[in-house]
GROMACS .gro file of C-alpha atoms in nm:
model
  377
    1MET     CA    1  12.456  -1.509   4.944
    2SER     CA    2  12.246  -1.192   4.955
    3ARG     CA    3  11.876  -1.131   4.902
    4ALA     CA    4  11.959  -0.948   4.579
    5ALA     CA    5  12.149  -1.254   4.455
    6GLY     CA    6  11.847  -1.473   4.526
    7ARG     CA    7  11.620  -1.244   4.327
    8LEU     CA    8  11.867  -1.238   4.040
    9GLN     CA    9  11.876  -1.618   4.030
   10LEU     CA   10  11.500  -1.640   4.044
   11PHE     CA   11  11.419  -1.392   3.769
   12ALA     CA   12  11.705  -1.510   3.547
   13ARG     CA   13  11.532  -1.848   3.543
   14ALA     CA   14  11.174  -1.721   3.542
   15LEU     CA   15  11.173  -1.450   3.273
   16PRO     CA   16  11.267  -1.670   2.972
   17ARG     CA   17  11.001  -1.920   3.076
   18PHE     CA   18  10.750  -1.640   3.122
   19CYS     CA   19  10.816  -1.522   2.767
   20TRP     CA   20  10.775  -1.869   2.620
   21GLN     CA   21  10.457  -1.933   2.815
   22GLY     CA   22  10.318  -1.596   2.705
   23LEU     CA   23  10.377  -1.686   2.343
   24ALA     CA   24  10.206  -2.022   2.398
   25ARG     CA   25   9.903  -1.844   2.547
   26LEU     CA   26   9.882  -1.608   2.252
   27ALA     CA   27   9.902  -1.901   2.014
   28GLY     CA   28   9.626  -2.080   2.206
   29VAL     CA   29   9.838  -2.391   2.257
   30ARG     CA   30   9.909  -2.365   2.630
   31ARG     CA   31   9.737  -2.648   2.817
   32ARG     CA   32   9.736  -2.797   3.166
   33PRO     CA   33   9.956  -3.112   3.166
   34ALA     CA   34   9.751  -3.427   3.115
   35GLN     CA   35   9.968  -3.625   3.358
   36ILE     CA   36  10.074  -3.485   3.695
   37HIS     CA   37  10.377  -3.658   3.844
   38ARG     CA   38  10.548  -3.377   4.037
   39ILE     CA   39  10.379  -3.097   4.232
   40LEU     CA   40  10.529  -2.793   4.406
   41ILE     CA   41  10.345  -2.589   4.671
   42ALA     CA   42  10.530  -2.255   4.684
   43HIS     CA   43  10.476  -2.025   4.980
   44HIS     CA   44  10.639  -1.853   5.277
   45LEU     CA   45  10.353  -1.833   5.526
   46LEU     CA   46  10.359  -1.808   5.904
   47LEU     CA   47  10.313  -2.118   6.122
   48GLY     CA   48   9.935  -2.104   6.154
   49ASP     CA   49   9.866  -2.035   5.786
   50THR     CA   50  10.112  -2.309   5.690
   51LEU     CA   51   9.949  -2.569   5.915
   52MET     CA   52   9.609  -2.482   5.772
   53LEU     CA   53   9.746  -2.588   5.432
   54THR     CA   54   9.705  -2.945   5.558
   55ALA     CA   55   9.365  -2.943   5.384
   56LEU     CA   56   9.546  -2.868   5.057
   57LEU     CA   57   9.792  -3.153   5.113
   58ALA     CA   58   9.502  -3.392   5.169
   59ALA     CA   59   9.321  -3.272   4.856
   60LEU     CA   60   9.630  -3.307   4.637
   61ARG     CA   61   9.712  -3.651   4.775
   62GLN     CA   62   9.358  -3.770   4.706
   63ARG     CA   63   9.356  -3.633   4.352
   64TYR     CA   64   9.713  -3.735   4.265
   65PRO     CA   65   9.782  -4.043   4.482
   66SER     CA   66  10.116  -4.131   4.322
   67ALA     CA   67  10.255  -3.783   4.256
   68ARG     CA   68  10.566  -3.652   4.427
   69LEU     CA   69  10.451  -3.366   4.650
   70VAL     CA   70  10.701  -3.096   4.753
   71MET     CA   71  10.631  -2.786   4.963
   72THR     CA   72  10.840  -2.487   5.059
   73CYS     CA   73  10.803  -2.342   5.407
   74PRO     CA   74  11.006  -2.144   5.663
   75GLN     CA   75  11.301  -2.344   5.795
   76ALA     CA   76  11.179  -2.338   6.157
   77ILE     CA   77  10.861  -2.524   6.060
   78THR     CA   78  11.025  -2.805   5.861
   79PRO     CA   79  11.081  -3.043   6.160
   80LEU     CA   80  10.705  -3.087   6.194
   81TYR     CA   81  10.704  -3.249   5.849
   82SER     CA   82  10.982  -3.499   5.920
   83THR     CA   83  10.736  -3.790   5.910
   84HIS     CA   84  10.610  -3.682   5.564
   85PRO     CA   85  10.237  -3.640   5.630
   86TYR     CA   86  10.041  -3.707   5.310
   87GLY     CA   87  10.375  -3.802   5.157
   88VAL     CA   88  10.492  -3.441   5.136
   89GLU     CA   89  10.858  -3.341   5.122
   90VAL     CA   90  10.947  -2.994   5.250
   91ILE     CA   91  11.220  -2.752   5.148
   92GLY     CA   92  11.320  -2.483   5.396
   93PHE     CA   93  11.272  -2.156   5.212
   94ASN     CA   94  11.332  -1.789   5.289
   95PRO     CA   95  11.307  -1.538   5.001
   96ARG     CA   96  11.574  -1.330   5.177
   97GLN     CA   97  11.827  -1.615   5.165
   98ALA     CA   98  11.966  -1.690   4.822
   99ASP     CA   99  12.085  -2.041   4.909
  100THR     CA  100  11.729  -2.149   4.996
  101VAL     CA  101  11.600  -1.993   4.674
  102GLN     CA  102  11.861  -2.191   4.485
  103ALA     CA  103  11.754  -2.512   4.662
  104VAL     CA  104  11.396  -2.464   4.540
  105LEU     CA  105  11.510  -2.388   4.185
  106ARG     CA  106  11.727  -2.701   4.178
  107SER     CA  107  11.437  -2.918   4.295
  108GLY     CA  108  11.240  -2.879   3.971
  109PRO     CA  109  11.099  -2.924   3.719
  110TYR     CA  110  10.736  -2.983   3.818
  111ASP     CA  111  10.417  -3.053   3.630
  112LEU     CA  112  10.201  -2.848   3.864
  113GLY     CA  113  10.265  -2.550   4.092
  114ILE     CA  114  10.024  -2.440   4.366
  115VAL     CA  115  10.067  -2.093   4.518
  116PRO     CA  116   9.859  -2.029   4.832
  117GLY     CA  117   9.846  -1.679   4.978
  118ASP     CA  118  10.100  -1.443   4.824
  119ASN     CA  119  10.119  -1.475   4.445
  120ARG     CA  120  10.470  -1.330   4.433
  121HIS     CA  121  10.578  -1.693   4.481
  122ALA     CA  122  10.423  -1.779   4.145
  123TRP     CA  123  10.750  -1.644   4.006
  124LEU     CA  124  10.937  -1.892   4.227
  125ALA     CA  125  10.716  -2.172   4.097
  126LEU     CA  126  10.782  -2.062   3.739
  127ALA     CA  127  11.158  -2.042   3.798
  128ALA     CA  128  11.151  -2.392   3.949
  129GLY     CA  129  11.007  -2.522   3.624
  130CYS     CA  130  10.637  -2.560   3.703
  131ARG     CA  131  10.458  -2.626   3.375
  132TRP     CA  132  10.119  -2.510   3.506
  133ILE     CA  133  10.058  -2.274   3.801
  134VAL     CA  134   9.738  -2.245   4.005
  135ALA     CA  135   9.672  -1.964   4.256
  136HIS     CA  136   9.392  -1.750   4.389
  137ALA     CA  137   9.301  -1.459   4.163
  138ASP     CA  138   9.337  -1.085   4.217
  139ASP     CA  139   9.650  -1.047   4.425
  140THR     CA  140   9.803  -0.702   4.415
  141PRO     CA  141  10.006  -0.555   4.260
  142ALA     CA  142   9.914  -0.717   3.929
  143TRP     CA  143  10.268  -0.835   3.839
  144LYS     CA  144  10.237  -1.106   4.104
  145ASN     CA  145   9.965  -1.276   3.897
  146TRP     CA  146  10.140  -1.276   3.561
  147PRO     CA  147  10.287  -1.630   3.581
  148VAL     CA  148   9.954  -1.780   3.700
  149ASP     CA  149   9.785  -2.006   3.445
  150GLU     CA  150   9.474  -2.090   3.644
  151ALA     CA  151   9.333  -1.821   3.876
  152ILE     CA  152   9.075  -1.947   4.126
  153PRO     CA  153   8.847  -1.671   4.261
  154PHE     CA  154   8.827  -1.614   4.635
  155PRO     CA  155   8.490  -1.752   4.753
  156ASP     CA  156   8.195  -1.513   4.777
  157THR     CA  157   8.069  -1.674   5.097
  158PRO     CA  158   8.242  -1.712   5.436
  159THR     CA  159   8.503  -1.988   5.412
  160ALA     CA  160   8.788  -2.111   5.632
  161TRP     CA  161   9.139  -2.050   5.497
  162GLY     CA  162   9.218  -2.423   5.501
  163ASP     CA  163   8.917  -2.495   5.282
  164MET     CA  164   9.008  -2.206   5.049
  165ALA     CA  165   9.358  -2.350   5.009
  166ALA     CA  166   9.217  -2.697   4.942
  167GLN     CA  167   9.018  -2.556   4.650
  168LEU     CA  168   9.347  -2.480   4.476
  169GLY     CA  169   9.415  -2.854   4.474
  170GLY     CA  170   9.068  -2.949   4.357
  171GLY     CA  171   8.928  -3.020   4.703
  172ASP     CA  172   8.550  -3.046   4.722
  173GLY     CA  173   8.511  -3.016   5.100
  174SER     CA  174   8.452  -3.386   5.159
  175LEU     CA  175   8.786  -3.465   5.325
  176ARG     CA  176   8.834  -3.457   5.703
  177TYR     CA  177   9.153  -3.449   5.905
  178ARG     CA  178   9.248  -3.776   6.075
  179PRO     CA  179   9.526  -3.767   6.336
  180SER     CA  180   9.667  -4.089   6.190
  181ASP     CA  181   9.746  -3.900   5.868
  182TRP     CA  182  10.016  -3.700   6.047
  183PRO     CA  183  10.252  -3.917   6.255
  184ALA     CA  184  10.422  -3.733   6.541
  185PRO     CA  185  10.768  -3.597   6.458
  186ALA     CA  186  11.064  -3.726   6.656
  187ALA     CA  187  11.147  -3.496   6.948
  188LYS     CA  188  11.434  -3.461   7.193
  189PRO     CA  189  11.337  -3.586   7.541
  190PHE     CA  190  11.222  -3.334   7.800
  191ALA     CA  191  11.060  -3.359   8.143
  192GLN     CA  192  10.687  -3.402   8.083
  193PRO     CA  193  10.450  -3.246   8.338
  194ARG     CA  194  10.242  -3.462   8.566
  195GLN     CA  195   9.907  -3.580   8.439
  196PRO     CA  196   9.648  -3.450   8.389
  197TYR     CA  197   9.771  -3.113   8.269
  198VAL     CA  198   9.642  -2.822   8.061
  199VAL     CA  199   9.870  -2.607   7.844
  200LEU     CA  200   9.824  -2.230   7.865
  201HIS     CA  201   9.999  -2.044   7.582
  202PRO     CA  202   9.952  -1.665   7.624
  203GLY     CA  203  10.177  -1.548   7.338
  204ALA     CA  204  10.079  -1.444   6.986
  205SER     CA  205  10.215  -1.265   6.681
  206THR     CA  206  10.103  -0.925   6.811
  207PRO     CA  207  10.025  -0.781   7.156
  208LEU     CA  208   9.681  -0.697   7.017
  209LYS     CA  209   9.601  -1.068   7.050
  210TYR     CA  210   9.711  -1.089   7.414
  211TRP     CA  211   9.448  -1.177   7.673
  212PRO     CA  212   9.480  -0.972   7.998
  213SER     CA  213   9.754  -1.112   8.223
  214ASP     CA  214   9.546  -1.122   8.540
  215ARG     CA  215   9.292  -1.351   8.372
  216TRP     CA  216   9.559  -1.604   8.280
  217ILE     CA  217   9.675  -1.647   8.639
  218GLN     CA  218   9.315  -1.665   8.762
  219LEU     CA  219   9.240  -1.928   8.501
  220ALA     CA  220   9.546  -2.128   8.610
  221ALA     CA  221   9.429  -2.120   8.974
  222TRP     CA  222   9.084  -2.235   8.869
  223LEU     CA  223   9.234  -2.529   8.676
  224VAL     CA  224   9.413  -2.641   8.991
  225GLU     CA  225   9.077  -2.643   9.169
  226GLN     CA  226   8.943  -2.867   8.893
  227GLY     CA  227   9.225  -3.116   8.942
  228TYR     CA  228   9.447  -3.013   8.649
  229GLN     CA  229   9.811  -2.903   8.647
  230PRO     CA  230   9.842  -2.577   8.450
  231VAL     CA  231  10.166  -2.542   8.253
  232TRP     CA  232  10.287  -2.237   8.064
  233SER     CA  233  10.406  -2.244   7.704
  234ALA     CA  234  10.569  -1.964   7.508
  235GLY     CA  235  10.823  -1.908   7.234
  236ALA     CA  236  11.183  -1.808   7.292
  237LYS     CA  237  11.098  -1.439   7.246
  238GLU     CA  238  10.796  -1.456   7.479
  239THR     CA  239  10.952  -1.559   7.809
  240ALA     CA  240  10.902  -1.210   7.953
  241LEU     CA  241  10.531  -1.251   7.890
  242ILE     CA  242  10.518  -1.553   8.121
  243ASP     CA  243  10.710  -1.355   8.384
  244THR     CA  244  10.437  -1.092   8.362
  245VAL     CA  245  10.153  -1.343   8.379
  246ASP     CA  246  10.302  -1.554   8.661
  247PRO     CA  247  10.566  -1.336   8.834
  248GLN     CA  248  10.588  -1.569   9.136
  249GLY     CA  249  10.648  -1.876   8.921
  250LEU     CA  250  10.356  -2.065   9.073
  251TYR     CA  251  10.320  -2.307   8.785
  252PRO     CA  252  10.562  -2.503   8.563
  253SER     CA  253  10.681  -2.318   8.257
  254PHE     CA  254  10.821  -2.444   7.928
  255ALA     CA  255  10.862  -2.091   7.791
  256GLY     CA  256  11.152  -2.074   7.547
  257GLN     CA  257  11.255  -2.433   7.622
  258LEU     CA  258  11.086  -2.637   7.348
  259ASP     CA  259  11.125  -2.659   6.975
  260LEU     CA  260  10.818  -2.729   6.762
  261ALA     CA  261  10.860  -3.107   6.771
  262GLN     CA  262  10.882  -3.100   7.151
  263LEU     CA  263  10.584  -2.867   7.168
  264TRP     CA  264  10.393  -3.124   6.961
  265GLN     CA  265  10.471  -3.383   7.231
  266LEU     CA  266  10.365  -3.146   7.509
  267LEU     CA  267  10.033  -3.072   7.340
  268ALA     CA  268   9.970  -3.436   7.252
  269GLY     CA  269   9.975  -3.531   7.620
  270ALA     CA  270   9.759  -3.240   7.739
  271ALA     CA  271   9.396  -3.257   7.844
  272ALA     CA  272   9.343  -2.922   7.670
  273LEU     CA  273   9.516  -2.620   7.519
  274ILE     CA  274   9.416  -2.257   7.573
  275CYS     CA  275   9.577  -1.987   7.359
  276PRO     CA  276   9.503  -1.679   7.149
  277ASP     CA  277   9.450  -1.698   6.775
  278THR     CA  278   9.804  -1.803   6.691
  279GLY     CA  279   9.996  -2.082   6.518
  280VAL     CA  280  10.000  -2.299   6.831
  281ALA     CA  281   9.620  -2.322   6.814
  282HIS     CA  282   9.650  -2.495   6.476
  283LEU     CA  283   9.926  -2.721   6.604
  284GLY     CA  284   9.676  -2.831   6.870
  285ARG     CA  285   9.445  -2.947   6.591
  286LEU     CA  286   9.721  -3.160   6.439
  287THR     CA  287   9.791  -3.328   6.773
  288ASN     CA  288   9.417  -3.381   6.831
  289THR     CA  289   9.434  -3.176   7.152
  290PRO     CA  290   9.103  -3.022   7.265
  291THR     CA  291   9.166  -2.652   7.204
  292LEU     CA  292   9.009  -2.328   7.317
  293ALA     CA  293   9.131  -2.042   7.095
  294LEU     CA  294   9.067  -1.682   7.198
  295PHE     CA  295   8.994  -1.466   6.895
  296GLY     CA  296   9.023  -1.089   6.906
  297PRO     CA  297   9.138  -0.906   6.590
  298GLY     CA  298   9.124  -1.224   6.380
  299ASN     CA  299   8.826  -1.386   6.215
  300ALA     CA  300   8.712  -1.696   6.401
  301LEU     CA  301   8.556  -1.843   6.088
  302ILE     CA  302   8.854  -1.793   5.857
  303SER     CA  303   9.094  -1.950   6.108
  304GLY     CA  304   8.841  -2.192   6.256
  305THR     CA  305   8.765  -2.555   6.183
  306GLY     CA  306   8.590  -2.513   5.849
  307GLN     CA  307   8.503  -2.837   5.673
  308PHE     CA  308   8.840  -3.010   5.690
  309TRP     CA  309   8.878  -2.974   6.068
  310ALA     CA  310   8.507  -3.027   6.145
  311ASP     CA  311   8.576  -3.336   6.358
  312SER     CA  312   8.831  -3.158   6.579
  313THR     CA  313   8.752  -3.047   6.934
  314PHE     CA  314   8.829  -2.683   6.862
  315VAL     CA  315   8.634  -2.393   7.010
  316ALA     CA  316   8.691  -2.046   6.864
  317LEU     CA  317   8.576  -1.804   7.133
  318THR     CA  318   8.508  -1.456   6.999
  319GLU     CA  319   8.294  -1.149   7.051
  320THR     CA  320   8.101  -1.091   6.731
  321ASP     CA  321   7.982  -0.738   6.807
  322ILE     CA  322   8.314  -0.557   6.757
  323SER     CA  323   8.273  -0.254   6.531
  324CYS     CA  324   8.644  -0.208   6.456
  325ARG     CA  325   8.683  -0.565   6.327
  326ASN     CA  326   8.578  -0.421   5.995
  327GLN     CA  327   8.861  -0.475   5.747
  328THR     CA  328   8.763  -0.685   5.446
  329VAL     CA  329   9.103  -0.787   5.310
  330LEU     CA  330   9.279  -1.124   5.338
  331PHE     CA  331   9.605  -1.187   5.151
  332ARG     CA  332   9.532  -0.858   4.968
  333ARG     CA  333   9.201  -0.993   4.834
  334ASN     CA  334   8.892  -0.794   4.918
  335LYS     CA  335   8.560  -0.963   5.000
  336ASP     CA  336   8.268  -0.811   5.190
  337TRP     CA  337   8.230  -1.119   5.412
  338ILE     CA  338   8.587  -1.094   5.544
  339ARG     CA  339   8.568  -0.920   5.881
  340ARG     CA  340   8.904  -0.893   6.053
  341CYS     CA  341   9.151  -0.639   6.191
  342GLY     CA  342   9.510  -0.612   6.082
  343ARG     CA  343   9.592  -0.292   6.267
  344ASN     CA  344   9.914  -0.251   6.463
  345THR     CA  345   9.966  -0.131   6.819
  346ALA     CA  346  10.006   0.231   6.705
  347GLN     CA  347   9.664   0.218   6.537
  348CYS     CA  348   9.471   0.052   6.819
  349ALA     CA  349   9.435   0.240   7.146
  350SER     CA  350   9.232  -0.022   7.336
  351VAL     CA  351   9.201  -0.391   7.255
  352GLN     CA  352   8.831  -0.425   7.326
  353CYS     CA  353   8.803  -0.744   7.119
  354MET     CA  354   9.028  -0.939   7.358
  355ASP     CA  355   8.910  -0.760   7.669
  356SER     CA  356   8.552  -0.862   7.588
  357LEU     CA  357   8.642  -1.229   7.643
  358ASP     CA  358   8.581  -1.234   8.017
  359LEU     CA  359   8.704  -1.506   8.251
  360VAL     CA  360   8.356  -1.649   8.310
  361ARG     CA  361   8.304  -1.720   7.939
  362VAL     CA  362   8.644  -1.882   7.911
  363LYS     CA  363   8.579  -2.105   8.213
  364ILE     CA  364   8.243  -2.215   8.071
  365GLN     CA  365   8.393  -2.311   7.736
  366LEU     CA  366   8.692  -2.481   7.895
  367SER     CA  367   8.465  -2.679   8.126
  368ARG     CA  368   8.279  -2.808   7.821
  369ILE     CA  369   8.600  -2.900   7.644
  370LEU     CA  370   8.738  -3.090   7.942
  371GLN     CA  371   8.407  -3.272   7.983
  372ILE     CA  372   8.422  -3.372   7.615
  373GLU     CA  373   8.773  -3.502   7.672
  374LYS     CA  374   8.666  -3.702   7.980
  375SER     CA  375   8.379  -3.860   7.790
  376ASN     CA  376   8.625  -3.985   7.527
  377GLU     CA  377   8.854  -4.159   7.774
   0.00000   0.00000   0.00000
């Protein structure tokens, strides 16, 4: 089934409901349901942004302890949720694939819909039969916001994305992540590296987040001197990056060999994880792996620990004095405190934000992390 067919299904279901709800608003009789038994979280976010929604799951489970909680997410991420953390059920969803759209529509109706990030999925929530829809305000263009019943403003002060998402579910910032809340997903066996080992994951969503290759291999050699086995990690499309970083194949590599459930197992057994600001950094928080994340274009506060992850051993290493990290938009919402860079490789001639993270600083932070880990043994 085509993308056009999926849109046709969605709007054929959503538009009549939108009309009825509009009439109810005009009549002043539209109200939030008094009893919440079924909740849908509708989104199609990348791995890192999805994993940061864990704070939202926790907030909803606390507020609605007996409700059925369902969340859409990209199909590749669904295995991580096989153990139903916080009791959530996931539906693999891709707006370009009509059969997955249909699966979400068939799953309804729901009492409450939560739409984190892109408000275009408020129409999906409406089509799935959500009686009341909550999302952040002021997405653009305006048509995205039309089905939203309760628009929560983006905060006016610096806030982590996970904590922002939790506010949609009524979170007050008091909850903290506990590793026991997310049992490890089942994974196919693979040859685990010898202990103790440290995972180095050089890849990211854009080359603008890459740390210089020569520093990775120097860091790996330094880890050997400290008594740790360095192992490479990378996605299936990033194997060439590991060849560039370690052309002689000096250290074990799992590049392109592991699915997300297996990567969970690899991280869970590691003494530490070092990676750029990417989804794997947030997976390290779920597995309770001491993590050093190298931030360049991204905002270390928005993607950092915030309140929910405050107990995690997670260091966001960044250079604050970067003049071109000056864009103030996140999910198309504009706030002065948002300082990030979403430029592409054609718009950025030199990646000074990543280059500024010299090897000495990384070694210092990693030494502290490994010492923290040793003190907990």
